[in-house]
Coordinates of C-alpha atoms in Angstrom, one line a residue:
Chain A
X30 CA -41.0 9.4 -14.2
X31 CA -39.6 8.7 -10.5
X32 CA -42.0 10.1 -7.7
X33 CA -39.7 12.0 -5.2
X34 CA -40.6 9.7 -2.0
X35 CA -39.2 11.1 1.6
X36 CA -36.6 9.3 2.9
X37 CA -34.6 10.2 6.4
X38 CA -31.2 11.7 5.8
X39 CA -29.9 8.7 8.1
X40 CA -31.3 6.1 5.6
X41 CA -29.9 8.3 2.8
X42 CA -26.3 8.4 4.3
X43 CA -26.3 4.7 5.2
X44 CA -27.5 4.0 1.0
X45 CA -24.9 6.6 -0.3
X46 CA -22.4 4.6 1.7
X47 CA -23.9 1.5 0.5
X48 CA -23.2 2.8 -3.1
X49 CA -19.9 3.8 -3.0
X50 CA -19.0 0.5 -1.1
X51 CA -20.8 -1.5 -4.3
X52 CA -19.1 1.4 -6.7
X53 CA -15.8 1.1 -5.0
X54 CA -16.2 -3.5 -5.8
X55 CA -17.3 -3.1 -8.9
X56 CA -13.9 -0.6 -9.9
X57 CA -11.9 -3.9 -8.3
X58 CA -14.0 -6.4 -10.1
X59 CA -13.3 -4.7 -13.4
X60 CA -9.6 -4.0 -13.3
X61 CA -9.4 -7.7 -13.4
X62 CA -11.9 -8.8 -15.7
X63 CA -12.3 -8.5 -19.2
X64 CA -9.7 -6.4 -21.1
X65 CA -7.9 -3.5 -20.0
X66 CA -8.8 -0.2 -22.3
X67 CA -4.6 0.8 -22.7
X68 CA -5.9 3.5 -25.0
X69 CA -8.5 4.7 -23.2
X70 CA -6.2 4.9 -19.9
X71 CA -3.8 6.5 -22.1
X72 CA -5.9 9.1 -23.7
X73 CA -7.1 9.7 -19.4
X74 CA -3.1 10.1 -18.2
X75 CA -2.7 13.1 -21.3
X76 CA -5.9 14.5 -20.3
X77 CA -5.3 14.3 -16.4
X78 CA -1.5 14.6 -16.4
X79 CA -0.2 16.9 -19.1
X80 CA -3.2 19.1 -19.4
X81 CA -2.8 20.0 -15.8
X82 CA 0.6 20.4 -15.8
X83 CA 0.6 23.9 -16.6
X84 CA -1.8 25.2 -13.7
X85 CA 0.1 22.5 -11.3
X86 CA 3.5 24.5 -12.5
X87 CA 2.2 27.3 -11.8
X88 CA 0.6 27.5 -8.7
X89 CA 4.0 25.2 -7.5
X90 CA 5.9 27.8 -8.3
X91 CA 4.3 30.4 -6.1
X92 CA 3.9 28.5 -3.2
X93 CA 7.3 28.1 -3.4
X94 CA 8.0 31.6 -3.6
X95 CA 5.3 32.9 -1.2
X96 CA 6.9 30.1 1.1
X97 CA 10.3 32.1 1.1
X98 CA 8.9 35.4 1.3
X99 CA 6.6 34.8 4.2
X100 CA 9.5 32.6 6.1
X101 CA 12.3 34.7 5.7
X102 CA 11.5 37.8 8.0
X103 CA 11.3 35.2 10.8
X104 CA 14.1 33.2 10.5
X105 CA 16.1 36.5 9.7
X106 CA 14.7 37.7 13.4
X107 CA 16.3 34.1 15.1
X108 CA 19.5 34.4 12.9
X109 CA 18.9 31.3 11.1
X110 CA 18.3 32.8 7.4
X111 CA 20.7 29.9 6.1
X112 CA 17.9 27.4 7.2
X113 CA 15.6 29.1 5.0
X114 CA 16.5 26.1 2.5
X115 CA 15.6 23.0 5.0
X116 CA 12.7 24.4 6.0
X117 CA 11.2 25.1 2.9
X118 CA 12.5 21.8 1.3
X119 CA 10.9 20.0 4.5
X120 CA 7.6 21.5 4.9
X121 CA 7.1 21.6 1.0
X122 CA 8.1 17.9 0.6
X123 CA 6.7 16.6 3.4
X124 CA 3.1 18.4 3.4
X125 CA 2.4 21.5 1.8
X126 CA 3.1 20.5 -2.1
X127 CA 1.0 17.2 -1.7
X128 CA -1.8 19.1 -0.2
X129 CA -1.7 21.7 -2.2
X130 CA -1.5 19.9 -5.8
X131 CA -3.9 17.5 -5.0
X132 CA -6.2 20.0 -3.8
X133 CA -5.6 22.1 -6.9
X134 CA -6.4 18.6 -8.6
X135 CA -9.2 17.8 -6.8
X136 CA -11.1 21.6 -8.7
X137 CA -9.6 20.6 -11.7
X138 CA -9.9 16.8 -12.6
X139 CA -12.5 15.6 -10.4
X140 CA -14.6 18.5 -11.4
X141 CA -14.6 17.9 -15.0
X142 CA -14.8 14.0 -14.3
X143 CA -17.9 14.9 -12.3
X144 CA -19.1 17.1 -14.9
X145 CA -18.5 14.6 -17.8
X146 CA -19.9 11.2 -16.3
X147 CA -22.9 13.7 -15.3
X148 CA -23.5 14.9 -18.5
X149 CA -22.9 11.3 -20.3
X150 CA -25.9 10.3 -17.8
X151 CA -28.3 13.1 -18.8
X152 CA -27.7 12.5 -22.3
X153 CA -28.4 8.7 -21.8
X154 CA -24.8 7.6 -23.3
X155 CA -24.3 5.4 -20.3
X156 CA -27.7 4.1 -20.5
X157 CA -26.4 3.3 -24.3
X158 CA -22.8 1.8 -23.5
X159 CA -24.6 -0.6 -20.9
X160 CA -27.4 -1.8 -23.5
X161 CA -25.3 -2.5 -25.8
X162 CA -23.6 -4.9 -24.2
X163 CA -20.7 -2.5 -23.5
X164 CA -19.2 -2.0 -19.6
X165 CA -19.2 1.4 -19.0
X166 CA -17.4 0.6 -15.5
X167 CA -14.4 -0.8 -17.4
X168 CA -14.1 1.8 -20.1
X169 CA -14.9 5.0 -18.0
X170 CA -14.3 4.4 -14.3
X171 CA -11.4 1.9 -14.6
X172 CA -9.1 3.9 -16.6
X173 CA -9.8 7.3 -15.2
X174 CA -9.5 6.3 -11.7
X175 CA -6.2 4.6 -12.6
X176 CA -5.4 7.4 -14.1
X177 CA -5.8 9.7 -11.3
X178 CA -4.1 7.3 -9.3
X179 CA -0.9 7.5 -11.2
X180 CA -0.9 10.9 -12.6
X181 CA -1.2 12.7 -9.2
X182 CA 1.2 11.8 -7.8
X183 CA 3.8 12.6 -10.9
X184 CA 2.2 16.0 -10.8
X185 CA 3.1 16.0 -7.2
X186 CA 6.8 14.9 -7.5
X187 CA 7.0 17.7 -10.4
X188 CA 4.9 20.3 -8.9
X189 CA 7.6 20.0 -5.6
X190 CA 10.3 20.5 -8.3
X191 CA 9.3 23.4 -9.2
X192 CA 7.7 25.0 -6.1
X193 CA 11.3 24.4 -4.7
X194 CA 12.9 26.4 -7.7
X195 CA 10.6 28.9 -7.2
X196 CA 11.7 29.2 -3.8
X197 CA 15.2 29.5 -5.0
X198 CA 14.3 32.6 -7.0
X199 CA 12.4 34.2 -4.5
X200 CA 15.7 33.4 -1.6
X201 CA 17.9 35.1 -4.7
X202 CA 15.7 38.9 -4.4
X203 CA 17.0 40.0 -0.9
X204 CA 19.7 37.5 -0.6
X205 CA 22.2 35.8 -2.3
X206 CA 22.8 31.7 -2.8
X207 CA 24.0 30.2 -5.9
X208 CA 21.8 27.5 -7.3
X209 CA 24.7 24.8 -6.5
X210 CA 24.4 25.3 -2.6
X211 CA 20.7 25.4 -2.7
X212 CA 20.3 22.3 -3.9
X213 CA 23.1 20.9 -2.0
X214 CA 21.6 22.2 1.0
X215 CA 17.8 21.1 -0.2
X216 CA 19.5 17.5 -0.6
X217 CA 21.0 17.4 2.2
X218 CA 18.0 18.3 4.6
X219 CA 15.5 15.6 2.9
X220 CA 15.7 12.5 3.7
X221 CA 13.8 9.2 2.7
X222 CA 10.9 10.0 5.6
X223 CA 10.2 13.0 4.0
X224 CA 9.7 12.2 0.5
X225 CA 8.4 8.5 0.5
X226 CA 5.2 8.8 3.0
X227 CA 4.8 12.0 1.3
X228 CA 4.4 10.3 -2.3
X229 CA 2.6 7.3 -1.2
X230 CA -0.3 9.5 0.1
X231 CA -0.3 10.9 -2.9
X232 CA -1.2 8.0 -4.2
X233 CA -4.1 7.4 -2.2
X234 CA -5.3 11.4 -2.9
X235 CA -5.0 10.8 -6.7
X236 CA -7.4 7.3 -5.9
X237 CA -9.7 9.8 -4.1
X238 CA -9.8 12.6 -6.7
X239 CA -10.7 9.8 -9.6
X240 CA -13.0 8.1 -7.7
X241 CA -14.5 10.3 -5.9
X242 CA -15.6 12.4 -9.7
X243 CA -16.3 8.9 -11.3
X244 CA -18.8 8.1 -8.5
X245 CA -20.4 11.5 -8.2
X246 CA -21.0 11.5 -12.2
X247 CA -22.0 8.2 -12.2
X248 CA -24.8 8.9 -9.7
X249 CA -25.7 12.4 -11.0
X250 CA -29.8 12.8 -11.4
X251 CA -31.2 12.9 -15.1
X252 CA -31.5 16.7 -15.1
X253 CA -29.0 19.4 -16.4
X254 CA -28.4 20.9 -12.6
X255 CA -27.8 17.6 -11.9
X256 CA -24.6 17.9 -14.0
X257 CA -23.3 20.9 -12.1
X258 CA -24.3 19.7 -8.8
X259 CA -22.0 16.4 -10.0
X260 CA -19.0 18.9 -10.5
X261 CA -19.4 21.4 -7.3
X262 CA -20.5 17.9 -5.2
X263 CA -17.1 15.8 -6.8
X264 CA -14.5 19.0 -5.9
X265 CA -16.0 19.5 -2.4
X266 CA -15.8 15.1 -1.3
X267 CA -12.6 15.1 -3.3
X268 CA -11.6 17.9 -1.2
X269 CA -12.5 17.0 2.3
X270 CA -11.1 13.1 1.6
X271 CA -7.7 14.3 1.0
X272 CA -7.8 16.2 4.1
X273 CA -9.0 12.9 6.0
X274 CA -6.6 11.0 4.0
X275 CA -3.8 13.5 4.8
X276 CA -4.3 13.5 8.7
X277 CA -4.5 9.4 8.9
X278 CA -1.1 9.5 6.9
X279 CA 0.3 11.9 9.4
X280 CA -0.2 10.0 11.9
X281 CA 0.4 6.9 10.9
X282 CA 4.0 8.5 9.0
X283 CA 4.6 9.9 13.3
X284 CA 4.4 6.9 14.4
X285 CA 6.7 5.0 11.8
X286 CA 9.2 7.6 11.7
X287 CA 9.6 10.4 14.0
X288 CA 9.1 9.0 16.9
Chain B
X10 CA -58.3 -4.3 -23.6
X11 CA -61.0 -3.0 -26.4
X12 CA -59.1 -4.8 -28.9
X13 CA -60.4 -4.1 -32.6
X14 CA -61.6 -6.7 -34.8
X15 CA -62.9 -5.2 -38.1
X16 CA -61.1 -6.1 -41.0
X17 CA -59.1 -4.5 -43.3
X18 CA -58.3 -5.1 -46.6
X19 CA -54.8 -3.4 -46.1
X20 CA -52.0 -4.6 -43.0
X21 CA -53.2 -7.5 -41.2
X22 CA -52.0 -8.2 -37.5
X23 CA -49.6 -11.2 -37.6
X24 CA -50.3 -14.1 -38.4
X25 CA -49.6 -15.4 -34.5
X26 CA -47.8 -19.0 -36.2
X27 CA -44.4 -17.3 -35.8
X28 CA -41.6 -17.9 -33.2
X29 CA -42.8 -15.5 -30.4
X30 CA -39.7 -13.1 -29.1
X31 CA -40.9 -11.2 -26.3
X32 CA -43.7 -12.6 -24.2
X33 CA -44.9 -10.0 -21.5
X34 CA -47.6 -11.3 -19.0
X35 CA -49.2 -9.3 -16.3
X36 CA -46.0 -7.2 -15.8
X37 CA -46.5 -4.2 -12.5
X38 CA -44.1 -1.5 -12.5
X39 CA -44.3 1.4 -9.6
X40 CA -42.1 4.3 -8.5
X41 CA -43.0 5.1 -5.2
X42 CA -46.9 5.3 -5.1
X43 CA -47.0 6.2 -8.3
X44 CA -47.9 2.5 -10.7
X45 CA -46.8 3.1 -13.9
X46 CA -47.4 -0.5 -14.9
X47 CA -50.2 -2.0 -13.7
X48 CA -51.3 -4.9 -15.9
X49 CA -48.9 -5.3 -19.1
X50 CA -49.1 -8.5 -21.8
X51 CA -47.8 -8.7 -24.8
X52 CA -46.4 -10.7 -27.5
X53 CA -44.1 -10.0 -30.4
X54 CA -43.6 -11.9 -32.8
X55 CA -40.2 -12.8 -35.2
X56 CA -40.3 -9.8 -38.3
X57 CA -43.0 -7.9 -36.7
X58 CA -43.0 -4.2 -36.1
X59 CA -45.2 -3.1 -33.3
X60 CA -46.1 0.7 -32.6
X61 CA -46.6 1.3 -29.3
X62 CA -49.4 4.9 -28.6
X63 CA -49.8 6.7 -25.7
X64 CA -50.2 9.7 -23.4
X65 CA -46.9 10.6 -21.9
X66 CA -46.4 9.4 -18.5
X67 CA -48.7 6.2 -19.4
X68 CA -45.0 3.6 -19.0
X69 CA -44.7 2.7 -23.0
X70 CA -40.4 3.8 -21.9
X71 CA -40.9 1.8 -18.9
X72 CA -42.3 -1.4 -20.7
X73 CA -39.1 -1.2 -23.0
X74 CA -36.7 -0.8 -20.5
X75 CA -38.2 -3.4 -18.8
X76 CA -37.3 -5.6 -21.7
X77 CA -34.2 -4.3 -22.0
X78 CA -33.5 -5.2 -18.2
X79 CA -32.5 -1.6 -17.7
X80 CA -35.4 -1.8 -14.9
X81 CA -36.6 -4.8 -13.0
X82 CA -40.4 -5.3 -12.6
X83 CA -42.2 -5.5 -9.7
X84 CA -44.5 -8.0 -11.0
X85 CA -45.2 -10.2 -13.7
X86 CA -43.0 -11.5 -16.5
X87 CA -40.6 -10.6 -19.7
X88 CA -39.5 -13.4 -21.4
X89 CA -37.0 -12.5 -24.6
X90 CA -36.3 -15.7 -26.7
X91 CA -38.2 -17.4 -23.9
X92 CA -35.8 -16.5 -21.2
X93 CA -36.8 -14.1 -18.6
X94 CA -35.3 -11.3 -18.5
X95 CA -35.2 -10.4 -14.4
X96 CA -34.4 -13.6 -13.5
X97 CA -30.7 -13.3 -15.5
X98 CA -27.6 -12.8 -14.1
X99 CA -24.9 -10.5 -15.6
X100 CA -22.9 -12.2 -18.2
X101 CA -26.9 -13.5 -19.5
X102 CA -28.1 -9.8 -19.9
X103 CA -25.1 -8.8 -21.6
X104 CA -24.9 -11.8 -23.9
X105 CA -28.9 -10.9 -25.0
X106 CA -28.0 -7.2 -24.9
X107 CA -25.9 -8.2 -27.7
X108 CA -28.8 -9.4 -29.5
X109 CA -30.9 -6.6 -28.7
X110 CA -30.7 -2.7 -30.3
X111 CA -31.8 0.2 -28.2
X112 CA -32.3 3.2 -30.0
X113 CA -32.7 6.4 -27.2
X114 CA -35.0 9.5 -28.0
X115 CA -31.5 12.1 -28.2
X116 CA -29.7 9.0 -30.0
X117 CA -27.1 8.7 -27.2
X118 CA -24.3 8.9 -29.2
X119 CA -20.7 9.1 -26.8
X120 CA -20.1 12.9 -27.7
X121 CA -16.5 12.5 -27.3
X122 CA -15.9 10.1 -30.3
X123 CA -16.5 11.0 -34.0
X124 CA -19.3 9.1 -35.6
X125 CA -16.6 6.4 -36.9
X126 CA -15.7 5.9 -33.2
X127 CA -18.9 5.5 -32.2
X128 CA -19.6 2.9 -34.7
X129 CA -16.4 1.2 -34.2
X130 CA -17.5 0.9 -30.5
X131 CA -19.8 -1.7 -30.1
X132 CA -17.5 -3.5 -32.7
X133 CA -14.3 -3.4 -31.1
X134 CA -15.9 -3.6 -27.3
X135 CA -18.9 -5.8 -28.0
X136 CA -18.3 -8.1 -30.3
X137 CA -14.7 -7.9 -30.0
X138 CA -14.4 -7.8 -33.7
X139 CA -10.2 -6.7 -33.9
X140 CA -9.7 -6.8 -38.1
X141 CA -9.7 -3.1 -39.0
X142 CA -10.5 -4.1 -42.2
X143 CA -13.8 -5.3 -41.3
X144 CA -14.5 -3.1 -38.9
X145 CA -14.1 -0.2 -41.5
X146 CA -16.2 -2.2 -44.2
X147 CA -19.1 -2.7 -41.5
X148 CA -19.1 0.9 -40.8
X149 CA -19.3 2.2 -43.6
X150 CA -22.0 -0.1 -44.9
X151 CA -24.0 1.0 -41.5
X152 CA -23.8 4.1 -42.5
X153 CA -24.4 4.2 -46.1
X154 CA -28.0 2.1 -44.9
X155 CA -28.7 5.4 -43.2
X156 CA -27.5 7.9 -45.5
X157 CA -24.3 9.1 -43.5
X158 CA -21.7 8.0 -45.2
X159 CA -20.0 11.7 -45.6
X160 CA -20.8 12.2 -41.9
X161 CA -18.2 9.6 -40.8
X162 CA -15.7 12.0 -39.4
X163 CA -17.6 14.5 -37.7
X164 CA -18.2 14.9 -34.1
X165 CA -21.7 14.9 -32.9
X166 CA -22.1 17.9 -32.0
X167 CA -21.4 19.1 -35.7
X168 CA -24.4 17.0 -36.7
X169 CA -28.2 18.0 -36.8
X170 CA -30.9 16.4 -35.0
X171 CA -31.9 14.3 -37.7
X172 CA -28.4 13.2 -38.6
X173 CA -28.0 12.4 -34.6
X174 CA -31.0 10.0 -34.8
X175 CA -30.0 8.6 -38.1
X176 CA -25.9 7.9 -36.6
X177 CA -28.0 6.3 -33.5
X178 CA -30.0 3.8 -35.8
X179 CA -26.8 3.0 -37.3
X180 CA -24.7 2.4 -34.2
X181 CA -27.7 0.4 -33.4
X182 CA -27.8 -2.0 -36.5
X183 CA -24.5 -2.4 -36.7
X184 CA -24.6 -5.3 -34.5
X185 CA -26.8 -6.7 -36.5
X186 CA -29.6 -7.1 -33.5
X187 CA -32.4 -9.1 -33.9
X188 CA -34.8 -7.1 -31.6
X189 CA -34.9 -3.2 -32.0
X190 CA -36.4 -1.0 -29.4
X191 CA -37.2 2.2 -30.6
X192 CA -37.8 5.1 -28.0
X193 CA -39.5 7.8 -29.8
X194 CA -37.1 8.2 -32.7
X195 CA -39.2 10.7 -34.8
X196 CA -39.5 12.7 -31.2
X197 CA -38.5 16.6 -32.0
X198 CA -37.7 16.2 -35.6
X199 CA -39.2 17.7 -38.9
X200 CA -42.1 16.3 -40.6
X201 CA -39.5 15.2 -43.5
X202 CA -36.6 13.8 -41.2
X203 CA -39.7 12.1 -39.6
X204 CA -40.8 10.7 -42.6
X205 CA -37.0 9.4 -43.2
X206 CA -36.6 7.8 -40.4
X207 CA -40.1 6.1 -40.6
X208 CA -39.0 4.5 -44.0
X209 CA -35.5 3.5 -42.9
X210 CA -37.3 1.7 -39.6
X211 CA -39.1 -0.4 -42.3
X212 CA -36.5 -1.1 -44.2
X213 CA -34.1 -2.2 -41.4
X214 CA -37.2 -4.4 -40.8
X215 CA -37.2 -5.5 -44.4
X216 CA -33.6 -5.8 -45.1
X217 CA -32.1 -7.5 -41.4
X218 CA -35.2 -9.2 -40.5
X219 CA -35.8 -7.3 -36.8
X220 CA -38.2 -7.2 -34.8
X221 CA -39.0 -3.9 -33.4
X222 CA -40.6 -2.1 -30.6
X223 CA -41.9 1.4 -31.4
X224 CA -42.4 3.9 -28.6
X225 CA -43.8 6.8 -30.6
X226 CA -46.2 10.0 -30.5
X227 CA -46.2 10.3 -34.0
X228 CA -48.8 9.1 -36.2
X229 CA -47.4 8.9 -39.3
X230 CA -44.5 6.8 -38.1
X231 CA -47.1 4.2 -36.6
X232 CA -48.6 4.5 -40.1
X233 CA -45.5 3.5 -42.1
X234 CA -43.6 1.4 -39.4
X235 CA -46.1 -0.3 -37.8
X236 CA -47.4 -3.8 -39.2
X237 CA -49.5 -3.9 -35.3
X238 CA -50.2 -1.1 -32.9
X239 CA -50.8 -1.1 -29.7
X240 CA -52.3 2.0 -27.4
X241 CA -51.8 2.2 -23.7
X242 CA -53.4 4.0 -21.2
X243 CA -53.0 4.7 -17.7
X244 CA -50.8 1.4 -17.3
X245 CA -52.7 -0.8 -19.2
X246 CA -53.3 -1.7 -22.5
X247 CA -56.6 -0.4 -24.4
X248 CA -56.6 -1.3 -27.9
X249 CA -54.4 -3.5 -30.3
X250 CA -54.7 -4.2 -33.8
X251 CA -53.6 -2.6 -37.6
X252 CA -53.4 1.4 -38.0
X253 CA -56.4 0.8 -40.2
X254 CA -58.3 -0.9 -37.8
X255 CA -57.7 0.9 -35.0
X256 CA -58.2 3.9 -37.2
X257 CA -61.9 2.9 -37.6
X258 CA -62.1 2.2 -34.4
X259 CA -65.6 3.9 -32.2
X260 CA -64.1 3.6 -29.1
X261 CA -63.7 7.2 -28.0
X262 CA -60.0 7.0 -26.6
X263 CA -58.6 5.5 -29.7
X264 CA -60.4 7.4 -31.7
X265 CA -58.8 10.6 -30.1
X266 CA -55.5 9.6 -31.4
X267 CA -56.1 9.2 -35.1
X268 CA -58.7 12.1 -35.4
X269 CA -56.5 14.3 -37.4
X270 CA -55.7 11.4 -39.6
X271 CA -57.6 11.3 -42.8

């Protein structure tokens, strides 16, 4: 029906921004009016937060593993194998678990939030909730963005647990530390500056991956490419905003803490 | 606009003494340099069905959508219950949303609910009906109207075009709306569903007093739905009157729509 007119790719940028600035109030606006859809955010945290569980686990788990196998020869070369603990506990805590997860989130959930909102488009259910009355903003953007926002960084929190076991393992096939002094020593080298900036940019990733796959379905084209290009366009954003994200926490997390 | 006069002993156009609904006058509509609207007026009046013909790509989507406030015009007027419609703000579109049905080409129904969900939707979030007692009781009864009762827990995906269609007119009516927009909703099925749906658009009509806009292609649906029809072309509006006027019709573009009707 719409003729494909040529606009600049500046003028583009500047409305895309535009958008997502009027997406991002509208979210706002619509946590705080009207009622909150519990089950719908509910139904969103199972689908988000348990069913990714098992990849997060996973993928946790042999980082945490890889971690001590790639570390190891090094540290044995310096003498310092018994710091093999600290510095995996630090540099999984502090950065390479909350990258990791919400990267592996990012493919995951804001793909198939992308993919969804996309396809609802095509299919003209959107088109449907709105004329009836219905918000479509408070029942599917609200509670899977808030979603998002809360499950990501539980899977975060979990998927450290477990990279950090993982890592114990891996330590226990050329060497040999009970579990007791591993985690005494794990305990003892974390401190609150490693895991509290840590989780609160987890946060913000979590925000990034919801919105970022809301927004991208939500202004998806009326064609079925469109729905893929909604998925592959929602992982790559998600993506490269939790690597912008994670370099503004680092500094700002430098300049707080280790000065 | 050639609009038909001869009589006809069968349908008359309405009477014109009812309340008028939707009042469009001279309403524009473009997409880049392409006008789709160039010149659109129209009245509908309280009860009345009115078929809306036309080539695809000639706006009769646009018009509705228009109505619906799903897209603003870029000139003229659409006044629903006398208000109009691009001159309301948010909470006034969704309060005559409510009164308003839509029923989409593919039936739009929210393919991650069962057909009971989807009912229960506009219920629960709409009208913010919260007695599971009625809610169930209006369901059912929607769907029964339609002929789905036995559908009510199946995903739509297990359902057949027809069935889709028929679970969209219900989630429609189930409102109770008094305006119903139809957007082809024969479009793709069999000449028997067709038929169906045709005959439960007339009832609706009969039974909840709506009044209904029909986008459609097919000529036997204008036949049994329509108590006027109305044929656009290129923007504008060429001919209005009964099927069996504009049937008769010697203007050569009308004619070309009913010349495999006998």
């Amino acid at each position: 029906m719409s003729e494909e007119v040529a606009i600049p790719a500046w003028k583009k940028w500047f409305e895309e921004i535009g958008d997502q600035v009027g997406f991002f109030v509208q979210f706002f606006k619509n946590i705080f009016t009207g009622g909150f859809e519990w089950s719908e955010f509910v139904r969103q945290c199972y689908e988000i937060g348990y069913r990714s569980m098992m990849l997060v686990g996973v993928t946790s788990f042999i980082m945490g593993v890889v971690l001590i196998l790639q570390l190891r020869p090094t540290l044995v070369t310096f003498g310092a194998a018994s710091m093999l603990p600290k510095t995996l506990s630090v540099s999984f805590v502090r950065e390479i678990g909350p990258v990791i997860i919400a990267i592996i989130c990012a493919g995951k959930i804001a793909s198939s939030i992308g993919a969804e909102l996309g396809s609802m488009k095509v299919t003209e259910q959107l088109d449907a909730m709105e004329v009836s009355g219905a918000n479509p903003t408070q029942y599917l953007v609200v509670t899977r963005i808030l979603a998002t926002t809360f499950m990501v960084p539980l899977l975060s929190v979990i998927g450290d647990a477990i990279g950090l076991f993982g890592g114990f393992l891996a330590l226990n096939i050329r060497d040999s530390m009970s579990f007791s002094l591993y985690f005494t020593k794990i305990v003892a080298s974390l401190d609150f500056t490693d895991f509290l900036p840590a989780f609160i940019k987890t946060i913000f990733f979590g925000f990034a991956i919801g919105f970022v796959g809301c927004y991208k379905g939500f202004h998806s084209n009326k064609g079925t490419e469109s729905v893929g290009i909604a998925a592959n366009s929602a992982v790559v954003t998600a993506s490269l905003w939790i690597f912008v994200i994670d370099a503004i926490a680092v500094q700002i997390t430098s300049l707080l803490f280790y000065k | 606009m050639a609009e038909v006069k001869e009589n006809s002993k069968q349908k008359q156009p309405s009477t014109k003494k009812e309340e008028v609904v939707i009042a469009i006058k001279g309403l524009k509509k473009s997409f880049g340099e392409k006008h789709v609207l160039k010149n659109i007026n129209l009245e509908v009046h309280r009860g009345e069905n009115v078929v809306i013909l036309g080539r695809s790509g000639t706006g009769k989507s646009v018009t509705i959508q228009c109505i619906i406030g799903m897209l603003k015009p870029d000139g003229g007027t659409v006044k629903v219950f006398g208000d109009d419609v691009a001159e309301m703000n948010e909470k006034e579109l969704k309060e005559l949303r409510i009164k308003m049905g839509f029923l989409f080409q593919s039936g739009a129904l929210y393919d991650s609910m069962s057909v009971r969900e989807n009912l229960e939707f506009p219920l629960t979030r709409v009208l913010k009906i919260k007695d599971q007692a009625e809610i169930d009781k209006r369901v059912e009864e929607a769907l029964e109207s339609v002929g789905l009762l036995d559908a009510i827990d199946k995903m739509p995906s297990d359902l057949s075009g027809g069935m889709r269609k028929r679970a969209g007119l219900a989630r429609t009516i189930i409102v109770e709306p008094e305006i119903i927009l139809y957007d082809e909703p024969t479009t793709g099925l069999d000449p028997i569903t067709s038929r169906e749906i045709s005959d439960l658009i007339l009832s609706i009509q009969k039974k909840q007093k709506t009044t209904s806009i029909i986008i459609t292609h097919d000529m036997e649906c204008a036949r049994i739905a329509s108590d006027r029809v109305v044929i656009m072309n290129d923007g504008e509006y060429l001919a209005e009157g009964t099927f069996d006027q504009l049937h008769k019709s010697k203007d050569k573009i009308v004619g070309s729509y009913f010349q495999d009707i006998l």
